Amino acid sequence: MSEIVFPAIAAPVYPLTEEWEDVGIASSFEDGSEISRPRFTRSRGKWTLSWTALREADYQQLMTFWRDTARGKSMVFDWTHPVTGITYTVRFAEKQPFKNIAPGLWSGEVTLREA
């Protein structure tokens, strides 16, 4: 568990994109056979969170968290999955540009990767 926690802002919109790493590695031989083994001991999750109408206060809280608390990709923090309620220790993997779609409303997405 991390001391830093993802801010309590509006939930992301659906679909919530979730992806798990393939931990396996495979090698093919000249006779057509293949062997495989695990490359890593665990599979890390990756989630893309999108907002289509994030209110100004939540947007400012998210950007302050991204810039000053998590410092982009550099710090890990706890994030609770909005569907399962499971808490993961993650870091930002990507941040797409946010767009001001109307006065006081923002649209954009961030991607989190399990640390």
GROMACS .gro file of C-alpha atoms in nm:
model
  115
    1MET     CA    1   0.000   0.000   0.000
    2SER     CA    2   0.114   0.348  -0.084
    3GLU     CA    3   0.082   0.662   0.126
    4ILE     CA    4  -0.053   0.847  -0.179
    5VAL     CA    5  -0.415   0.788  -0.284
    6PHE     CA    6  -0.588   0.871  -0.614
    7PRO     CA    7  -0.822   1.169  -0.564
    8ALA     CA    8  -1.190   1.120  -0.488
    9ILE     CA    9  -1.331   1.269  -0.808
   10ALA     CA   10  -1.622   1.176  -1.037
   11ALA     CA   11  -1.611   0.814  -1.154
   12PRO     CA   12  -1.486   0.752  -1.509
   13VAL     CA   13  -1.737   0.677  -1.783
   14TYR     CA   14  -1.789   0.335  -1.940
   15PRO     CA   15  -1.638   0.147  -2.105
   16LEU     CA   16  -1.359   0.112  -1.851
   17THR     CA   17  -1.069  -0.045  -2.039
   18GLU     CA   18  -0.876  -0.316  -1.851
   19GLU     CA   19  -0.579  -0.515  -1.980
   20TRP     CA   20  -0.351  -0.772  -1.816
   21GLU     CA   21   0.008  -0.843  -1.923
   22ASP     CA   22   0.088  -1.176  -2.082
   23VAL     CA   23   0.365  -1.310  -1.858
   24GLY     CA   24   0.458  -1.594  -2.094
   25ILE     CA   25   0.743  -1.617  -2.339
   26ALA     CA   26   0.754  -1.876  -2.619
   27SER     CA   27   1.026  -2.004  -2.852
   28SER     CA   28   0.966  -2.186  -3.180
   29PHE     CA   29   1.195  -2.454  -3.319
   30GLU     CA   30   1.275  -2.556  -3.677
   31ASP     CA   31   1.063  -2.871  -3.649
   32GLY     CA   32   0.756  -2.656  -3.573
   33SER     CA   33   0.742  -2.731  -3.203
   34GLU     CA   34   0.725  -2.461  -2.942
   35ILE     CA   35   0.816  -2.432  -2.576
   36SER     CA   36   0.700  -2.166  -2.335
   37ARG     CA   37   0.760  -2.051  -1.981
   38PRO     CA   38   0.663  -1.760  -1.758
   39ARG     CA   39   0.883  -1.454  -1.809
   40PHE     CA   40   0.757  -1.277  -1.496
   41THR     CA   41   0.610  -1.402  -1.170
   42ARG     CA   42   0.291  -1.195  -1.194
   43SER     CA   43   0.073  -1.023  -1.450
   44ARG     CA   44   0.031  -0.647  -1.404
   45GLY     CA   45  -0.297  -0.475  -1.480
   46LYS     CA   46  -0.346  -0.164  -1.692
   47TRP     CA   47  -0.660   0.052  -1.688
   48THR     CA   48  -0.767   0.341  -1.909
   49LEU     CA   49  -1.002   0.582  -1.734
   50SER     CA   50  -1.205   0.826  -1.946
   51TRP     CA   51  -1.418   1.124  -1.859
   52THR     CA   52  -1.649   1.290  -2.110
   53ALA     CA   53  -1.781   1.568  -1.885
   54LEU     CA   54  -1.551   1.611  -1.584
   55ARG     CA   55  -1.646   1.916  -1.379
   56GLU     CA   56  -1.388   2.195  -1.339
   57ALA     CA   57  -1.321   2.127  -0.968
   58ASP     CA   58  -1.259   1.755  -1.033
   59TYR     CA   59  -1.042   1.835  -1.336
   60GLN     CA   60  -0.828   2.075  -1.132
   61GLN     CA   61  -0.797   1.818  -0.852
   62LEU     CA   62  -0.691   1.547  -1.101
   63MET     CA   63  -0.435   1.771  -1.275
   64THR     CA   64  -0.290   1.889  -0.943
   65PHE     CA   65  -0.260   1.524  -0.837
   66TRP     CA   66  -0.094   1.432  -1.169
   67ARG     CA   67   0.148   1.729  -1.170
   68ASP     CA   68   0.235   1.783  -0.805
   69THR     CA   69   0.156   1.464  -0.611
   70ALA     CA   70   0.222   1.175  -0.851
   71ARG     CA   71   0.462   1.388  -1.058
   72GLY     CA   72   0.350   1.228  -1.382
   73LYS     CA   73   0.479   0.871  -1.405
   74SER     CA   74   0.729   0.900  -1.121
   75MET     CA   75   0.529   0.815  -0.805
   76VAL     CA   76   0.313   0.515  -0.714
   77PHE     CA   77  -0.027   0.557  -0.550
   78ASP     CA   78  -0.328   0.355  -0.445
   79TRP     CA   79  -0.628   0.347  -0.677
   80THR     CA   80  -0.954   0.165  -0.609
   81HIS     CA   81  -1.115  -0.005  -0.909
   82PRO     CA   82  -1.462   0.153  -0.948
   83VAL     CA   83  -1.630  -0.178  -1.041
   84THR     CA   84  -1.458  -0.441  -0.824
   85GLY     CA   85  -1.361  -0.224  -0.526
   86ILE     CA   86  -1.012  -0.380  -0.528
   87THR     CA   87  -0.730  -0.138  -0.441
   88TYR     CA   88  -0.419  -0.155  -0.661
   89THR     CA   89  -0.084   0.020  -0.626
   90VAL     CA   90  -0.037   0.191  -0.962
   91ARG     CA   91   0.139   0.474  -1.142
   92PHE     CA   92   0.035   0.686  -1.437
   93ALA     CA   93   0.137   0.520  -1.764
   94GLU     CA   94  -0.010   0.781  -2.001
   95LYS     CA   95  -0.214   1.099  -1.994
   96GLN     CA   96  -0.397   1.208  -2.306
   97PRO     CA   97  -0.463   1.579  -2.359
   98PHE     CA   98  -0.779   1.697  -2.184
   99LYS     CA   99  -1.019   1.916  -2.380
  100ASN     CA  100  -1.239   2.193  -2.242
  101ILE     CA  101  -1.565   2.085  -2.410
  102ALA     CA  102  -1.788   2.349  -2.250
  103PRO     CA  103  -1.752   2.609  -1.976
  104GLY     CA  104  -1.659   2.414  -1.662
  105LEU     CA  105  -1.647   2.071  -1.832
  106TRP     CA  106  -1.344   1.870  -1.944
  107SER     CA  107  -1.298   1.554  -2.149
  108GLY     CA  108  -0.993   1.328  -2.145
  109GLU     CA  109  -0.833   1.007  -2.025
  110VAL     CA  110  -0.547   0.869  -1.822
  111THR     CA  111  -0.395   0.522  -1.819
  112LEU     CA  112  -0.282   0.358  -1.496
  113ARG     CA  113  -0.042   0.062  -1.475
  114GLU     CA  114   0.003  -0.162  -1.174
  115ALA     CA  115   0.340  -0.104  -1.007
   0.00000   0.00000   0.00000
